Amino acid sequence: MNTTFEGKTSTGKDEWLTPPEIVKALGHFDLDPCAPINAPWQLADRCYTIEDDGLKQTWFNRVWCNPPYGQKNMLKFVKRCIEHRNATLLTFARTDTRLFHEFIFPNATAILFIKGRLKFYHVNGQQADCAGAPSCLIAFNNYNAWKLCTSGIEGYYVNLRNTPQP
């Protein structure tokens, strides 16, 4: 199992790009606050990089969020998604963690647990090995929950609020 995926390796690498077909299946996004500096593709109309510090910028409209997976930054981005509401977040499906029990489960609208393990990409556009853990997509409002439900992404969809979809 490749657990070096989860954070910095001996080379200092800490950027893992979302497979573009995942975002394509979810539709149009207006903002990506966690984009790489030299992205081989763009996942939203507007992108903030680490140089912009997406946590300090104004978030607007529909947000795609694949944050750094380190514990400290992940929590900050989850809290920002909760505050903004119109967001979909990608993270590892570690449902036993404080992050899920204290922040995601009480605040998210729905979760799509992706079947299998994603193969993320390096910033040069090359596909990496399988991730070190299963992933999930988390929606923070009804529209994004509906997009998860109707995306065609293989996995198990859970509506946490029993809310009707738009």
PDB file of C-alpha atoms in Angstrom:
ATOM      1  CA  MET A   1       0.000   0.000   0.000  1.00  0.00           C
ATOM      2  CA  ASN A   2       1.335   3.410  -0.966  1.00  0.00           C
ATOM      3  CA  THR A   3       0.945   5.491   2.179  1.00  0.00           C
ATOM      4  CA  THR A   4       3.405   8.162   1.029  1.00  0.00           C
ATOM      5  CA  PHE A   5       0.515   9.515  -1.016  1.00  0.00           C
ATOM      6  CA  GLU A   6      -1.039  11.034   2.071  1.00  0.00           C
ATOM      7  CA  GLY A   7       1.441  13.803   2.574  1.00  0.00           C
ATOM      8  CA  LYS A   8       4.972  14.882   1.979  1.00  0.00           C
ATOM      9  CA  THR A   9       7.376  12.277   0.721  1.00  0.00           C
ATOM     10  CA  SER A  10      11.129  12.379   1.002  1.00  0.00           C
ATOM     11  CA  THR A  11      11.070  14.724  -2.003  1.00  0.00           C
ATOM     12  CA  GLY A  12       8.742  17.172  -0.247  1.00  0.00           C
ATOM     13  CA  LYS A  13       5.854  16.520  -2.664  1.00  0.00           C
ATOM     14  CA  ASP A  14       2.490  17.473  -1.224  1.00  0.00           C
ATOM     15  CA  GLU A  15       0.352  18.212  -4.307  1.00  0.00           C
ATOM     16  CA  TRP A  16      -1.944  15.549  -5.704  1.00  0.00           C
ATOM     17  CA  LEU A  17      -4.339  16.521  -8.464  1.00  0.00           C
ATOM     18  CA  THR A  18      -7.925  15.397  -8.732  1.00  0.00           C
ATOM     19  CA  PRO A  19      -8.635  13.039 -11.617  1.00  0.00           C
ATOM     20  CA  PRO A  20     -10.301  15.433 -14.096  1.00  0.00           C
ATOM     21  CA  GLU A  21     -13.096  12.959 -14.899  1.00  0.00           C
ATOM     22  CA  ILE A  22     -14.326  13.265 -11.283  1.00  0.00           C
ATOM     23  CA  VAL A  23     -14.888  17.009 -11.574  1.00  0.00           C
ATOM     24  CA  LYS A  24     -16.251  16.705 -15.105  1.00  0.00           C
ATOM     25  CA  ALA A  25     -18.921  14.304 -13.801  1.00  0.00           C
ATOM     26  CA  LEU A  26     -19.949  16.864 -11.171  1.00  0.00           C
ATOM     27  CA  GLY A  27     -20.467  19.730 -13.596  1.00  0.00           C
ATOM     28  CA  HIS A  28     -19.288  23.325 -13.658  1.00  0.00           C
ATOM     29  CA  PHE A  29     -17.438  24.915 -10.727  1.00  0.00           C
ATOM     30  CA  ASP A  30     -16.795  28.623 -10.315  1.00  0.00           C
ATOM     31  CA  LEU A  31     -13.893  28.454  -7.855  1.00  0.00           C
ATOM     32  CA  ASP A  32     -11.073  26.093  -6.890  1.00  0.00           C
ATOM     33  CA  PRO A  33      -9.353  27.515  -3.778  1.00  0.00           C
ATOM     34  CA  CYS A  34      -6.705  24.748  -3.733  1.00  0.00           C
ATOM     35  CA  ALA A  35      -5.359  24.702  -7.280  1.00  0.00           C
ATOM     36  CA  PRO A  36      -1.735  23.825  -8.017  1.00  0.00           C
ATOM     37  CA  ILE A  37       0.559  26.598  -9.211  1.00  0.00           C
ATOM     38  CA  ASN A  38       1.323  25.022 -12.583  1.00  0.00           C
ATOM     39  CA  ALA A  39      -1.801  22.975 -13.188  1.00  0.00           C
ATOM     40  CA  PRO A  40      -1.939  20.847 -16.339  1.00  0.00           C
ATOM     41  CA  TRP A  41      -5.709  21.498 -16.361  1.00  0.00           C
ATOM     42  CA  GLN A  42      -8.128  23.836 -14.626  1.00  0.00           C
ATOM     43  CA  LEU A  43     -11.101  22.500 -12.636  1.00  0.00           C
ATOM     44  CA  ALA A  44     -12.953  25.791 -12.131  1.00  0.00           C
ATOM     45  CA  ASP A  45     -13.308  29.208 -13.749  1.00  0.00           C
ATOM     46  CA  ARG A  46     -11.220  30.897 -11.030  1.00  0.00           C
ATOM     47  CA  CYS A  47      -8.355  29.212  -9.188  1.00  0.00           C
ATOM     48  CA  TYR A  48      -6.417  30.194  -6.078  1.00  0.00           C
ATOM     49  CA  THR A  49      -3.008  28.599  -5.525  1.00  0.00           C
ATOM     50  CA  ILE A  50      -0.907  28.319  -2.384  1.00  0.00           C
ATOM     51  CA  GLU A  51       0.573  31.687  -3.372  1.00  0.00           C
ATOM     52  CA  ASP A  52      -2.922  33.236  -3.173  1.00  0.00           C
ATOM     53  CA  ASP A  53      -3.826  31.377   0.049  1.00  0.00           C
ATOM     54  CA  GLY A  54      -7.354  30.262  -0.791  1.00  0.00           C
ATOM     55  CA  LEU A  55      -8.351  30.479   2.874  1.00  0.00           C
ATOM     56  CA  LYS A  56      -7.745  34.242   2.885  1.00  0.00           C
ATOM     57  CA  GLN A  57      -9.581  34.897  -0.373  1.00  0.00           C
ATOM     58  CA  THR A  58     -13.268  35.533  -0.997  1.00  0.00           C
ATOM     59  CA  TRP A  59     -15.148  32.381  -1.955  1.00  0.00           C
ATOM     60  CA  PHE A  60     -18.012  32.780  -4.389  1.00  0.00           C
ATOM     61  CA  ASN A  61     -20.631  30.672  -6.141  1.00  0.00           C
ATOM     62  CA  ARG A  62     -19.984  26.928  -6.559  1.00  0.00           C
ATOM     63  CA  VAL A  63     -16.669  25.758  -5.059  1.00  0.00           C
ATOM     64  CA  TRP A  64     -14.608  22.650  -5.812  1.00  0.00           C
ATOM     65  CA  CYS A  65     -12.232  21.842  -2.939  1.00  0.00           C
ATOM     66  CA  ASN A  66      -9.468  19.212  -2.959  1.00  0.00           C
ATOM     67  CA  PRO A  67      -7.443  20.627  -0.057  1.00  0.00           C
ATOM     68  CA  PRO A  68      -4.010  19.648   1.210  1.00  0.00           C
ATOM     69  CA  TYR A  69      -4.524  16.429   3.167  1.00  0.00           C
ATOM     70  CA  GLY A  70      -2.477  17.461   6.203  1.00  0.00           C
ATOM     71  CA  GLN A  71      -4.637  17.477   9.337  1.00  0.00           C
ATOM     72  CA  LYS A  72      -4.268  21.190  10.154  1.00  0.00           C
ATOM     73  CA  ASN A  73      -5.053  22.540   6.678  1.00  0.00           C
ATOM     74  CA  MET A  74      -7.763  19.973   5.963  1.00  0.00           C
ATOM     75  CA  LEU A  75      -9.749  21.133   8.995  1.00  0.00           C
ATOM     76  CA  LYS A  76      -9.445  24.783   7.924  1.00  0.00           C
ATOM     77  CA  PHE A  77     -10.774  24.002   4.444  1.00  0.00           C
ATOM     78  CA  VAL A  78     -13.594  21.835   5.809  1.00  0.00           C
ATOM     79  CA  LYS A  79     -14.647  24.682   8.113  1.00  0.00           C
ATOM     80  CA  ARG A  80     -14.575  27.093   5.179  1.00  0.00           C
ATOM     81  CA  CYS A  81     -16.746  24.712   3.093  1.00  0.00           C
ATOM     82  CA  ILE A  82     -19.201  24.510   5.998  1.00  0.00           C
ATOM     83  CA  GLU A  83     -19.320  28.305   6.203  1.00  0.00           C
ATOM     84  CA  HIS A  84     -19.637  28.815   2.432  1.00  0.00           C
ATOM     85  CA  ARG A  85     -22.167  25.954   1.922  1.00  0.00           C
ATOM     86  CA  ASN A  86     -22.084  25.899  -1.903  1.00  0.00           C
ATOM     87  CA  ALA A  87     -19.151  23.481  -2.036  1.00  0.00           C
ATOM     88  CA  THR A  88     -18.054  19.963  -2.820  1.00  0.00           C
ATOM     89  CA  LEU A  89     -14.980  18.647  -1.036  1.00  0.00           C
ATOM     90  CA  LEU A  90     -12.796  15.627  -1.819  1.00  0.00           C
ATOM     91  CA  THR A  91     -11.021  13.836   1.018  1.00  0.00           C
ATOM     92  CA  PHE A  92     -10.127  10.414   2.316  1.00  0.00           C
ATOM     93  CA  ALA A  93     -13.095   8.441   3.653  1.00  0.00           C
ATOM     94  CA  ARG A  94     -11.765   8.153   7.181  1.00  0.00           C
ATOM     95  CA  THR A  95     -15.089   8.123   8.952  1.00  0.00           C
ATOM     96  CA  ASP A  96     -13.567   7.194  12.309  1.00  0.00           C
ATOM     97  CA  THR A  97     -11.789  10.539  12.662  1.00  0.00           C
ATOM     98  CA  ARG A  98     -12.630  13.661  14.646  1.00  0.00           C
ATOM     99  CA  LEU A  99     -12.885  15.529  11.329  1.00  0.00           C
ATOM    100  CA  PHE A 100     -15.863  13.392  10.289  1.00  0.00           C
ATOM    101  CA  HIS A 101     -17.566  13.129  13.684  1.00  0.00           C
ATOM    102  CA  GLU A 102     -17.258  16.757  14.742  1.00  0.00           C
ATOM    103  CA  PHE A 103     -17.385  18.607  11.423  1.00  0.00           C
ATOM    104  CA  ILE A 104     -18.449  16.612   8.386  1.00  0.00           C
ATOM    105  CA  PHE A 105     -21.301  14.435   9.691  1.00  0.00           C
ATOM    106  CA  PRO A 106     -23.054  17.308  11.566  1.00  0.00           C
ATOM    107  CA  ASN A 107     -22.683  19.817   8.687  1.00  0.00           C
ATOM    108  CA  ALA A 108     -22.548  18.066   5.322  1.00  0.00           C
ATOM    109  CA  THR A 109     -25.653  17.439   3.243  1.00  0.00           C
ATOM    110  CA  ALA A 110     -24.464  14.252   1.533  1.00  0.00           C
ATOM    111  CA  ILE A 111     -21.436  12.043   0.947  1.00  0.00           C
ATOM    112  CA  LEU A 112     -20.523   9.892  -2.019  1.00  0.00           C
ATOM    113  CA  PHE A 113     -18.145   7.119  -0.977  1.00  0.00           C
ATOM    114  CA  ILE A 114     -16.214   6.411  -4.180  1.00  0.00           C
ATOM    115  CA  LYS A 115     -15.873   2.758  -5.152  1.00  0.00           C
ATOM    116  CA  GLY A 116     -12.242   1.657  -5.198  1.00  0.00           C
ATOM    117  CA  ARG A 117      -9.261   3.904  -4.724  1.00  0.00           C
ATOM    118  CA  LEU A 118      -8.673   6.954  -6.846  1.00  0.00           C
ATOM    119  CA  LYS A 119      -5.565   7.393  -8.916  1.00  0.00           C
ATOM    120  CA  PHE A 120      -4.618  11.013  -8.450  1.00  0.00           C
ATOM    121  CA  TYR A 121      -2.214  12.874 -10.739  1.00  0.00           C
ATOM    122  CA  HIS A 122       1.156  14.517 -10.292  1.00  0.00           C
ATOM    123  CA  VAL A 123       1.466  18.208 -11.163  1.00  0.00           C
ATOM    124  CA  ASN A 124       3.194  17.217 -14.406  1.00  0.00           C
ATOM    125  CA  GLY A 125      -0.071  15.570 -15.515  1.00  0.00           C
ATOM    126  CA  GLN A 126       1.078  11.967 -15.078  1.00  0.00           C
ATOM    127  CA  GLN A 127      -1.235   9.595 -13.234  1.00  0.00           C
ATOM    128  CA  ALA A 128       0.056   8.297  -9.891  1.00  0.00           C
ATOM    129  CA  ASP A 129      -0.470   4.945  -8.198  1.00  0.00           C
ATOM    130  CA  CYS A 130      -3.631   4.290  -6.196  1.00  0.00           C
ATOM    131  CA  ALA A 131      -4.201   6.485  -3.152  1.00  0.00           C
ATOM    132  CA  GLY A 132      -3.330   5.131   0.284  1.00  0.00           C
ATOM    133  CA  ALA A 133      -6.974   5.178   1.385  1.00  0.00           C
ATOM    134  CA  PRO A 134     -10.474   5.267  -0.101  1.00  0.00           C
ATOM    135  CA  SER A 135     -11.895   8.688  -1.013  1.00  0.00           C
ATOM    136  CA  CYS A 136     -15.244  10.403  -0.727  1.00  0.00           C
ATOM    137  CA  LEU A 137     -16.946  13.491  -2.068  1.00  0.00           C
ATOM    138  CA  ILE A 138     -18.771  15.675   0.432  1.00  0.00           C
ATOM    139  CA  ALA A 139     -21.565  18.081  -0.515  1.00  0.00           C
ATOM    140  CA  PHE A 140     -22.493  21.024   1.691  1.00  0.00           C
ATOM    141  CA  ASN A 141     -25.853  21.990   0.187  1.00  0.00           C
ATOM    142  CA  ASN A 142     -28.774  20.397  -1.670  1.00  0.00           C
ATOM    143  CA  TYR A 143     -27.580  21.328  -5.159  1.00  0.00           C
ATOM    144  CA  ASN A 144     -24.133  19.795  -4.656  1.00  0.00           C
ATOM    145  CA  ALA A 145     -25.748  16.732  -3.045  1.00  0.00           C
ATOM    146  CA  TRP A 146     -27.937  16.332  -6.140  1.00  0.00           C
ATOM    147  CA  LYS A 147     -24.854  16.637  -8.364  1.00  0.00           C
ATOM    148  CA  LEU A 148     -23.160  13.855  -6.367  1.00  0.00           C
ATOM    149  CA  CYS A 149     -26.249  11.665  -6.603  1.00  0.00           C
ATOM    150  CA  THR A 150     -26.635  12.098 -10.355  1.00  0.00           C
ATOM    151  CA  SER A 151     -22.928  12.199 -11.313  1.00  0.00           C
ATOM    152  CA  GLY A 152     -22.603   8.594 -12.395  1.00  0.00           C
ATOM    153  CA  ILE A 153     -19.472   8.250 -10.258  1.00  0.00           C
ATOM    154  CA  GLU A 154     -19.427   4.695  -8.981  1.00  0.00           C
ATOM    155  CA  GLY A 155     -19.840   4.410  -5.245  1.00  0.00           C
ATOM    156  CA  TYR A 156     -22.352   4.651  -2.406  1.00  0.00           C
ATOM    157  CA  TYR A 157     -24.348   7.868  -1.959  1.00  0.00           C
ATOM    158  CA  VAL A 158     -25.564   8.852   1.526  1.00  0.00           C
ATOM    159  CA  ASN A 159     -27.992  11.751   2.035  1.00  0.00           C
ATOM    160  CA  LEU A 160     -27.211  12.913   5.585  1.00  0.00           C
ATOM    161  CA  ARG A 161     -30.101  15.366   5.928  1.00  0.00           C
ATOM    162  CA  ASN A 162     -32.922  13.456   4.200  1.00  0.00           C
ATOM    163  CA  THR A 163     -33.485  16.586   2.192  1.00  0.00           C
ATOM    164  CA  PRO A 164     -35.173  16.587  -1.188  1.00  0.00           C
ATOM    165  CA  GLN A 165     -32.848  17.052  -4.133  1.00  0.00           C
ATOM    166  CA  PRO A 166     -33.417  20.016  -6.501  1.00  0.00           C
TER     167      PRO A 166
END
